[in-house]
Each structure stands twice: as structure tokens, then as C-alpha cells.
Amino acid sequence: MTVLVDVATLCSIVKRVGITHFMAGMEKTMRRDFKRWREFDKCARVASHSKLGVIELMPISDSCRYAFKYVNGHPANTKIGVPTVMAFGALAQVDTGYPELVAELTLTTAIRTSVTSVMAARALARPDSKTMGMIGCGAQSEFQAIAFHALLGIKQIRIFDIDKSAMDKLSQHLKGYPELEVIQVDSAAQATKGADIVTTCTADKTWATILTPDMVEEGMHINAIGGDCPGKTELHVDVLKQAKVFVEYEPQTRVEGDIQQLPLSYSVNDLWRVIAEKEVGRESKQQITVFDSVGFALEDYSALSYLYKLVQEFNEGETIDLIPQLDNPKDLFVFVSDDADEQIANKHKAA
Ligand code: NAD
């Protein structure tokens, strides 16, 4: 049987654990998986582009489990009441191919993206970082703000969005975190002024320059999550040239990340090597670092594995007949034969 984690089940699990503990647990799992990077069979995601967005499939496996995520990115969706990013995915046994878990991954992606951002910032930002400027206050923003506050100790966040109602929504949600000072500002430049960390999480299917060199200060860490598709960027190319740039999986980021603006010969650094302590991240207090995040399949593998562990621990989620239960594994036809209804009913009764 396969376990189904739908939105209600995910919410129930997050409530039981508490969102910040849930994020902390997922970061631990992800860190452990990044450290064993070489054990995974990796590839860049397969993208299907259209005029308004992209739909992507993200597979990955190690010797034990295979995971994939289906995810889209359609920045104009919010105008018709649908999220920009929606996702679901699965976890299967490598030995048999049997799918163990099918899960909602829209909320989970927002959580895993914030956790990945924190894991990168822990390695790359100045350890005394206390303030963050955030540009873009959409669906990802609360998760980013809460993760940076709860897991990394950010105390003040200055937020900007071209949509005032998005800023108000974020401010309202963050009222539950009284030790995090939230300040709304009138421009991206005001949000970034004096910030230790800058998070860009805007959505626009265009060559945008949300962050320009004049907004970047010595020692800043830039957590750029919205430039994640060909022709969809956030950073001015000179911001990248000023900084030491880190990526998840270079073959994918070269096509999708802000570094698509740079020639292939321009050297970038692997985040996993820093996490695995094979290389140093930040080299000085003054250095500018960029995490050019696009979202990589390993992060979803970690999120799905963590979720599956909690599902088993709490006995949550519905078990479903995703795969026919066969008495004779060579007899699939029995399910569509004349007495099929009875056969299926008996199987369900047995389960
Ligand atoms: P969203 O549509 O809910 O929110 C985006 C916000 O950006 C909106 O409120 C919009 O008004 C604002 N915005 C657009 N242009 C702006 C500008 N020039 N200045 C200031 N604000 C601006 O989208 P979301 O779900 O929050 O996702 C944000 C981005 O993160 C998207 O581009 C998405 O593709 C990306 N994303 C990346 C990852 C990753 O792993 N790197 C994961 C999930 C989402």
C-alpha cells in the first residue's frame, strides 16, 4: 500500500511538530543528504516551457530510494487566483520500484526552499548576521522569514513588494513572531540598505534586475531564489561578478539560475562541498556571497524522506491502493475481468 499525504495531512503533521521544529528537522535531514552528495544519481530537471510558465519533473535516487517532484512556475497565476508554484511528488523503493509515498509538495516546497536557503546562509553568511532585506512578499516569503528568524537568528527584516497587499499579508502573518521586527519599506533599495542578508523572492517571467550593484554592500550574503528559469532573473550581472557565487547543481543552474547571464567559463562554487566541509564558503568578513538558488531534486528527496519518517512515526496519512494488490503478480487482468468488481471489493476488504 502507498501512503498519501494530502494538504490536510501535511498541515496536521506540521501542527503536531510545530513549524520551526519541522523546519529544523528537515534541515538536519537535508544537511545529512548533501554530505553524501556523491551517493546520488543526479540530473538536471526536465522542463517544459510555455509562454506563461514552465512545468518541470525532478528525479533523483540513491541506492535505497527514488524520488521525483512535479512542479510548475507560472508568475501570472496569482492574477487568476492560482499559486505561482504548485507541486506534488513521490518516494519509491529502488529495489522493487514500489511507490511508498505520494505527497502534496506545494507547501512542502515552500518549507524545503526556506530550509535550503538557511542551510546555505549558515555556511555562507557572516555568522553575526541579524538583519535581512526581503524583496518579494508572495507565497514563499513567510517561510523564508520564519526559517531565517527561527533557525538563523535574524532579528529584523525589512520587506518590499510592488504589491502593498502582499507586504500587509506578510506583516500580519509574522505578528506571531514578536521577537522578529518587521518593517515595511517603499523600495528594494530601502530593504537592502545595511542588511546582512538579502533575500530576493520575486516572480516575473522576465530578465529582471531586482538587485543592482549600488544596492550591494560589503559582507552581504544574497539569497536569490526567484531567478530560476531560462529568461527569468533577479540579479544584475555585475552583482554576480562582485561576489563568490554558490550553486546547487551546476548543470541545472547554468541554464536556470541568475548565472545564465554569465559565460560558461565563469567559475562558480558547489554548495554541497561547503556543507561537506571539503571547501570553505565565505573567505572574509568583507566578501559578498550569492546563493543562486533554483531548487534541486535532492532537496525534495530530503523533504519527502523526512515527511515519510514523520508519517510513520505519527501513523498519519491515508493508505491507498495506488498499485493493484495481486494474488498472482502475473495476473493483472483479473482486475478488469467480468467479476472485477467483486475482486476489487474483496481486495479492499482484505486491506
Ligand atoms: P508569488 O507569485 O506568490 O510572489 C512573488 C511576489 O513577487 C509577488 O508578491 C509580486 O508582487 C512580487 N514582485 C514581482 N516583481 C517584483 C519586483 N520587481 N519588486 C518587488 N516585488 C516584486 O511567488 P512565490 O511562490 O512567492 O515565489 C517567488 C519566486 O521564488 C518565484 O520566482 C518562484 O519561481 C521562486 N521559487 C524558487 C524556489 C527555489 O528553490 N529556488 C522554490 C520555490 C519558488
PDB file of N, CA, C and O and ligand atoms in Angstrom, residues 72-73 75 78 84-85 109-110 112-113 135-141 160-163 166 188 200-204 208 210 224-228 232 234 248 293-296 299, ligand 1:
ATOM      1  N   ASN A  72       5.526  23.433 -11.090  1.00  0.00           N
ATOM      2  CA  ASN A  72       5.373  24.437 -12.147  1.00  0.00           C
ATOM      3  C   ASN A  72       5.881  25.791 -11.645  1.00  0.00           C
ATOM      4  O   ASN A  72       6.166  25.967 -10.460  1.00  0.00           O
ATOM      5  N   GLY A  73       5.958  26.728 -12.559  1.00  0.00           N
ATOM      6  CA  GLY A  73       6.239  28.121 -12.215  1.00  0.00           C
ATOM      7  C   GLY A  73       5.521  28.998 -13.216  1.00  0.00           C
ATOM      8  O   GLY A  73       5.928  29.097 -14.372  1.00  0.00           O
ATOM      9  N   PRO A  75       4.228  32.768 -13.072  1.00  0.00           N
ATOM     10  CA  PRO A  75       4.113  34.016 -12.299  1.00  0.00           C
ATOM     11  C   PRO A  75       2.782  34.762 -12.459  1.00  0.00           C
ATOM     12  O   PRO A  75       2.386  35.501 -11.555  1.00  0.00           O
ATOM     13  N   THR A  78      -1.251  34.143 -10.046  1.00  0.00           N
ATOM     14  CA  THR A  78      -1.905  34.769  -8.885  1.00  0.00           C
ATOM     15  C   THR A  78      -3.016  35.728  -9.318  1.00  0.00           C
ATOM     16  O   THR A  78      -3.961  35.952  -8.574  1.00  0.00           O
ATOM     17  N   THR A  84       1.583  30.661  -7.936  1.00  0.00           N
ATOM     18  CA  THR A  84       2.643  30.657  -8.946  1.00  0.00           C
ATOM     19  C   THR A  84       3.294  29.275  -9.019  1.00  0.00           C
ATOM     20  O   THR A  84       3.555  28.754 -10.094  1.00  0.00           O
ATOM     21  N   VAL A  85       3.554  28.697  -7.827  1.00  0.00           N
ATOM     22  CA  VAL A  85       4.262  27.417  -7.747  1.00  0.00           C
ATOM     23  C   VAL A  85       3.348  26.366  -7.114  1.00  0.00           C
ATOM     24  O   VAL A  85       2.799  26.591  -6.025  1.00  0.00           O
ATOM     25  N   THR A 109       7.311  22.373  -0.618  1.00  0.00           N
ATOM     26  CA  THR A 109       8.358  23.062  -1.395  1.00  0.00           C
ATOM     27  C   THR A 109       8.705  24.405  -0.758  1.00  0.00           C
ATOM     28  O   THR A 109       9.883  24.770  -0.664  1.00  0.00           O
ATOM     29  N   ALA A 110       7.689  25.132  -0.313  1.00  0.00           N
ATOM     30  CA  ALA A 110       7.971  26.436   0.332  1.00  0.00           C
ATOM     31  C   ALA A 110       8.838  26.218   1.574  1.00  0.00           C
ATOM     32  O   ALA A 110       9.793  26.964   1.823  1.00  0.00           O
ATOM     33  N   ARG A 112      10.812  23.502   2.211  1.00  0.00           N
ATOM     34  CA  ARG A 112      12.150  22.987   1.831  1.00  0.00           C
ATOM     35  C   ARG A 112      13.014  24.077   1.193  1.00  0.00           C
ATOM     36  O   ARG A 112      14.225  24.114   1.328  1.00  0.00           O
ATOM     37  N   THR A 113      12.376  25.028   0.482  1.00  0.00           N
ATOM     38  CA  THR A 113      13.158  26.112  -0.124  1.00  0.00           C
ATOM     39  C   THR A 113      13.724  27.019   0.960  1.00  0.00           C
ATOM     40  O   THR A 113      14.890  27.425   0.913  1.00  0.00           O
ATOM     41  N   ILE A 135      12.905  41.116  -0.712  1.00  0.00           N
ATOM     42  CA  ILE A 135      12.198  41.713  -1.850  1.00  0.00           C
ATOM     43  C   ILE A 135      11.323  40.623  -2.464  1.00  0.00           C
ATOM     44  O   ILE A 135      11.832  39.594  -2.921  1.00  0.00           O
ATOM     45  N   GLY A 136      10.018  40.866  -2.428  1.00  0.00           N
ATOM     46  CA  GLY A 136       9.044  39.851  -2.863  1.00  0.00           C
ATOM     47  C   GLY A 136       8.373  39.256  -1.640  1.00  0.00           C
ATOM     48  O   GLY A 136       9.032  38.629  -0.811  1.00  0.00           O
ATOM     49  N   CYS A 137       7.079  39.495  -1.514  1.00  0.00           N
ATOM     50  CA  CYS A 137       6.354  39.053  -0.307  1.00  0.00           C
ATOM     51  C   CYS A 137       5.202  38.111  -0.681  1.00  0.00           C
ATOM     52  O   CYS A 137       4.115  38.186  -0.105  1.00  0.00           O
ATOM     53  N   GLY A 138       5.456  37.225  -1.624  1.00  0.00           N
ATOM     54  CA  GLY A 138       4.420  36.289  -2.057  1.00  0.00           C
ATOM     55  C   GLY A 138       4.392  35.027  -1.217  1.00  0.00           C
ATOM     56  O   GLY A 138       4.778  35.017  -0.045  1.00  0.00           O
ATOM     57  N   ALA A 139       3.988  33.928  -1.846  1.00  0.00           N
ATOM     58  CA  ALA A 139       3.729  32.674  -1.127  1.00  0.00           C
ATOM     59  C   ALA A 139       4.953  32.135  -0.385  1.00  0.00           C
ATOM     60  O   ALA A 139       4.823  31.519   0.675  1.00  0.00           O
ATOM     61  N   GLN A 140       6.157  32.355  -0.922  1.00  0.00           N
ATOM     62  CA  GLN A 140       7.360  31.801  -0.267  1.00  0.00           C
ATOM     63  C   GLN A 140       7.792  32.639   0.937  1.00  0.00           C
ATOM     64  O   GLN A 140       8.562  32.166   1.781  1.00  0.00           O
ATOM     65  N   SER A 141       7.377  33.893   0.996  1.00  0.00           N
ATOM     66  CA  SER A 141       8.042  34.865   1.878  1.00  0.00           C
ATOM     67  C   SER A 141       7.934  34.545   3.370  1.00  0.00           C
ATOM     68  O   SER A 141       8.910  34.686   4.113  1.00  0.00           O
ATOM     69  N   PHE A 160       9.902  44.485   1.073  1.00  0.00           N
ATOM     70  CA  PHE A 160       9.368  45.301  -0.016  1.00  0.00           C
ATOM     71  C   PHE A 160       8.732  44.411  -1.086  1.00  0.00           C
ATOM     72  O   PHE A 160       9.258  43.367  -1.426  1.00  0.00           O
ATOM     73  N   ASP A 161       7.590  44.876  -1.580  1.00  0.00           N
ATOM     74  CA  ASP A 161       6.929  44.225  -2.712  1.00  0.00           C
ATOM     75  C   ASP A 161       6.213  45.317  -3.498  1.00  0.00           C
ATOM     76  O   ASP A 161       5.743  46.306  -2.904  1.00  0.00           O
ATOM     77  N   ILE A 162       6.130  45.172  -4.810  1.00  0.00           N
ATOM     78  CA  ILE A 162       5.398  46.160  -5.614  1.00  0.00           C
ATOM     79  C   ILE A 162       3.893  46.091  -5.305  1.00  0.00           C
ATOM     80  O   ILE A 162       3.147  47.004  -5.628  1.00  0.00           O
ATOM     81  N   ASP A 163       3.471  45.015  -4.655  1.00  0.00           N
ATOM     82  CA  ASP A 163       2.067  44.843  -4.271  1.00  0.00           C
ATOM     83  C   ASP A 163       1.964  45.065  -2.751  1.00  0.00           C
ATOM     84  O   ASP A 163       2.402  44.238  -1.961  1.00  0.00           O
ATOM     85  N   ALA A 166       0.496  42.369  -0.529  1.00  0.00           N
ATOM     86  CA  ALA A 166       1.378  41.218  -0.222  1.00  0.00           C
ATOM     87  C   ALA A 166       2.236  41.538   1.002  1.00  0.00           C
ATOM     88  O   ALA A 166       2.461  40.682   1.861  1.00  0.00           O
ATOM     89  N   ALA A 188      13.056  48.583  -3.053  1.00  0.00           N
ATOM     90  CA  ALA A 188      14.009  47.482  -2.869  1.00  0.00           C
ATOM     91  C   ALA A 188      15.302  48.018  -2.255  1.00  0.00           C
ATOM     92  O   ALA A 188      15.923  47.368  -1.412  1.00  0.00           O
ATOM     93  N   THR A 200      15.937  37.645  -2.302  1.00  0.00           N
ATOM     94  CA  THR A 200      15.086  38.074  -3.408  1.00  0.00           C
ATOM     95  C   THR A 200      14.165  36.899  -3.749  1.00  0.00           C
ATOM     96  O   THR A 200      14.644  35.812  -4.075  1.00  0.00           O
ATOM     97  N   CYS A 201      12.866  37.114  -3.598  1.00  0.00           N
ATOM     98  CA  CYS A 201      11.908  36.036  -3.936  1.00  0.00           C
ATOM     99  C   CYS A 201      10.730  36.627  -4.696  1.00  0.00           C
ATOM    100  O   CYS A 201       9.587  36.530  -4.275  1.00  0.00           O
ATOM    101  N   THR A 202      11.075  37.241  -5.838  1.00  0.00           N
ATOM    102  CA  THR A 202      10.043  37.809  -6.706  1.00  0.00           C
ATOM    103  C   THR A 202       9.698  36.805  -7.800  1.00  0.00           C
ATOM    104  O   THR A 202      10.428  35.840  -8.012  1.00  0.00           O
ATOM    105  N   ALA A 203       8.587  37.057  -8.472  1.00  0.00           N
ATOM    106  CA  ALA A 203       8.198  36.185  -9.582  1.00  0.00           C
ATOM    107  C   ALA A 203       7.792  37.043 -10.772  1.00  0.00           C
ATOM    108  O   ALA A 203       6.834  37.805 -10.693  1.00  0.00           O
ATOM    109  N   ASP A 204       8.550  36.962 -11.825  1.00  0.00           N
ATOM    110  CA  ASP A 204       8.214  37.639 -13.067  1.00  0.00           C
ATOM    111  C   ASP A 204       8.966  36.908 -14.177  1.00  0.00           C
ATOM    112  O   ASP A 204      10.168  36.673 -14.033  1.00  0.00           O
ATOM    113  N   ALA A 208      14.646  40.288 -15.162  1.00  0.00           N
ATOM    114  CA  ALA A 208      14.504  41.376 -14.179  1.00  0.00           C
ATOM    115  C   ALA A 208      15.847  41.662 -13.510  1.00  0.00           C
ATOM    116  O   ALA A 208      16.717  40.791 -13.438  1.00  0.00           O
ATOM    117  N   ILE A 210      16.242  42.964 -10.030  1.00  0.00           N
ATOM    118  CA  ILE A 210      15.682  43.365  -8.733  1.00  0.00           C
ATOM    119  C   ILE A 210      16.792  43.957  -7.864  1.00  0.00           C
ATOM    120  O   ILE A 210      16.573  44.878  -7.084  1.00  0.00           O
ATOM    121  N   ALA A 224      19.264  34.373  -3.411  1.00  0.00           N
ATOM    122  CA  ALA A 224      18.458  34.713  -4.598  1.00  0.00           C
ATOM    123  C   ALA A 224      17.649  33.496  -5.023  1.00  0.00           C
ATOM    124  O   ALA A 224      18.191  32.555  -5.598  1.00  0.00           O
ATOM    125  N   ILE A 225      16.348  33.510  -4.744  1.00  0.00           N
ATOM    126  CA  ILE A 225      15.568  32.291  -5.043  1.00  0.00           C
ATOM    127  C   ILE A 225      14.622  32.429  -6.243  1.00  0.00           C
ATOM    128  O   ILE A 225      14.111  31.439  -6.729  1.00  0.00           O
ATOM    129  N   GLY A 226      14.406  33.660  -6.722  1.00  0.00           N
ATOM    130  CA  GLY A 226      13.370  33.842  -7.757  1.00  0.00           C
ATOM    131  C   GLY A 226      13.872  33.754  -9.197  1.00  0.00           C
ATOM    132  O   GLY A 226      13.089  33.634 -10.122  1.00  0.00           O
ATOM    133  N   GLY A 227      15.188  33.805  -9.406  1.00  0.00           N
ATOM    134  CA  GLY A 227      15.736  33.666 -10.761  1.00  0.00           C
ATOM    135  C   GLY A 227      15.994  32.191 -10.988  1.00  0.00           C
ATOM    136  O   GLY A 227      17.058  31.683 -10.640  1.00  0.00           O
ATOM    137  N   ASP A 228      15.002  31.472 -11.520  1.00  0.00           N
ATOM    138  CA  ASP A 228      15.090  30.009 -11.518  1.00  0.00           C
ATOM    139  C   ASP A 228      14.606  29.375 -12.805  1.00  0.00           C
ATOM    140  O   ASP A 228      14.160  28.241 -12.822  1.00  0.00           O
ATOM    141  N   LYS A 232      14.480  34.245 -16.792  1.00  0.00           N
ATOM    142  CA  LYS A 232      13.797  34.731 -15.560  1.00  0.00           C
ATOM    143  C   LYS A 232      14.879  34.951 -14.503  1.00  0.00           C
ATOM    144  O   LYS A 232      15.337  34.010 -13.862  1.00  0.00           O
ATOM    145  N   GLU A 234      16.884  37.774 -11.458  1.00  0.00           N
ATOM    146  CA  GLU A 234      16.652  38.809 -10.435  1.00  0.00           C
ATOM    147  C   GLU A 234      17.871  39.704 -10.209  1.00  0.00           C
ATOM    148  O   GLU A 234      17.740  40.823  -9.739  1.00  0.00           O
ATOM    149  N   GLU A 248      23.525  24.953  -6.479  1.00  0.00           N
ATOM    150  CA  GLU A 248      23.148  23.607  -6.033  1.00  0.00           C
ATOM    151  C   GLU A 248      23.766  22.568  -6.968  1.00  0.00           C
ATOM    152  O   GLU A 248      24.679  21.850  -6.601  1.00  0.00           O
ATOM    153  N   SER A 293      19.991  30.207  -5.999  1.00  0.00           N
ATOM    154  CA  SER A 293      19.126  29.033  -5.792  1.00  0.00           C
ATOM    155  C   SER A 293      18.117  28.864  -6.928  1.00  0.00           C
ATOM    156  O   SER A 293      17.468  29.828  -7.339  1.00  0.00           O
ATOM    157  N   VAL A 294      18.002  27.641  -7.414  1.00  0.00           N
ATOM    158  CA  VAL A 294      16.941  27.334  -8.389  1.00  0.00           C
ATOM    159  C   VAL A 294      16.026  26.216  -7.884  1.00  0.00           C
ATOM    160  O   VAL A 294      14.927  26.019  -8.394  1.00  0.00           O
ATOM    161  N   GLY A 295      16.504  25.489  -6.854  1.00  0.00           N
ATOM    162  CA  GLY A 295      15.755  24.344  -6.344  1.00  0.00           C
ATOM    163  C   GLY A 295      16.226  23.077  -7.020  1.00  0.00           C
ATOM    164  O   GLY A 295      16.126  22.946  -8.248  1.00  0.00           O
ATOM    165  N   PHE A 296      16.770  22.151  -6.237  1.00  0.00           N
ATOM    166  CA  PHE A 296      17.319  20.925  -6.815  1.00  0.00           C
ATOM    167  C   PHE A 296      16.619  19.702  -6.226  1.00  0.00           C
ATOM    168  O   PHE A 296      16.208  19.689  -5.058  1.00  0.00           O
ATOM    169  N   GLU A 299      16.904  18.310  -2.626  1.00  0.00           N
ATOM    170  CA  GLU A 299      16.164  18.971  -1.538  1.00  0.00           C
ATOM    171  C   GLU A 299      14.771  18.340  -1.371  1.00  0.00           C
ATOM    172  O   GLU A 299      14.266  18.216  -0.257  1.00  0.00           O
TER     173      GLU A 299
HETATM  174  P1  NAD B   1       4.390  34.693  -5.733  1.00  0.00           P
HETATM  175  O1  NAD B   1       3.883  34.977  -7.107  1.00  0.00           O
HETATM  176  O2  NAD B   1       3.465  34.196  -4.703  1.00  0.00           O
HETATM  177  O3  NAD B   1       5.086  36.022  -5.153  1.00  0.00           O
HETATM  178  C1  NAD B   1       6.004  36.792  -5.871  1.00  0.00           C
HETATM  179  C2  NAD B   1       5.935  38.229  -5.373  1.00  0.00           C
HETATM  180  O4  NAD B   1       6.949  38.997  -6.051  1.00  0.00           O
HETATM  181  C3  NAD B   1       4.595  38.925  -5.646  1.00  0.00           C
HETATM  182  O5  NAD B   1       4.014  39.374  -4.440  1.00  0.00           O
HETATM  183  C4  NAD B   1       4.973  40.063  -6.586  1.00  0.00           C
HETATM  184  O6  NAD B   1       4.167  41.230  -6.375  1.00  0.00           O
HETATM  185  C5  NAD B   1       6.420  40.312  -6.213  1.00  0.00           C
HETATM  186  N1  NAD B   1       7.217  41.009  -7.226  1.00  0.00           N
HETATM  187  C6  NAD B   1       7.250  40.765  -8.567  1.00  0.00           C
HETATM  188  N2  NAD B   1       8.107  41.652  -9.144  1.00  0.00           N
HETATM  189  C7  NAD B   1       8.604  42.423  -8.154  1.00  0.00           C
HETATM  190  C8  NAD B   1       9.557  43.497  -8.129  1.00  0.00           C
HETATM  191  N3  NAD B   1      10.118  43.945  -9.254  1.00  0.00           N
HETATM  192  N4  NAD B   1       9.864  44.061  -6.935  1.00  0.00           N
HETATM  193  C9  NAD B   1       9.264  43.610  -5.785  1.00  0.00           C
HETATM  194  N5  NAD B   1       8.368  42.607  -5.755  1.00  0.00           N
HETATM  195  C10 NAD B   1       8.044  42.015  -6.927  1.00  0.00           C
HETATM  196  O7  NAD B   1       5.612  33.679  -5.929  1.00  0.00           O
HETATM  197  P2  NAD B   1       6.285  32.757  -4.806  1.00  0.00           P
HETATM  198  O8  NAD B   1       5.618  31.441  -4.748  1.00  0.00           O
HETATM  199  O9  NAD B   1       6.474  33.545  -3.558  1.00  0.00           O
HETATM  200  O10 NAD B   1       7.707  32.502  -5.489  1.00  0.00           O
HETATM  201  C11 NAD B   1       8.663  33.538  -5.540  1.00  0.00           C
HETATM  202  C12 NAD B   1       9.755  33.135  -6.505  1.00  0.00           C
HETATM  203  O11 NAD B   1      10.510  32.048  -5.951  1.00  0.00           O
HETATM  204  C13 NAD B   1       9.236  32.643  -7.846  1.00  0.00           C
HETATM  205  O12 NAD B   1      10.008  33.226  -8.866  1.00  0.00           O
HETATM  206  C14 NAD B   1       9.421  31.146  -7.812  1.00  0.00           C
HETATM  207  O13 NAD B   1       9.619  30.592  -9.088  1.00  0.00           O
HETATM  208  C15 NAD B   1      10.669  31.060  -6.965  1.00  0.00           C
HETATM  209  N6  NAD B   1      10.870  29.788  -6.261  1.00  0.00           N
HETATM  210  C16 NAD B   1      12.136  29.314  -6.191  1.00  0.00           C
HETATM  211  C17 NAD B   1      12.403  28.156  -5.499  1.00  0.00           C
HETATM  212  C18 NAD B   1      13.806  27.672  -5.394  1.00  0.00           C
HETATM  213  O14 NAD B   1      14.028  26.562  -4.947  1.00  0.00           O
HETATM  214  N7  NAD B   1      14.774  28.472  -5.747  1.00  0.00           N
HETATM  215  C19 NAD B   1      11.358  27.455  -4.895  1.00  0.00           C
HETATM  216  C20 NAD B   1      10.070  27.964  -4.944  1.00  0.00           C
HETATM  217  C21 NAD B   1       9.836  29.147  -5.631  1.00  0.00           C
END
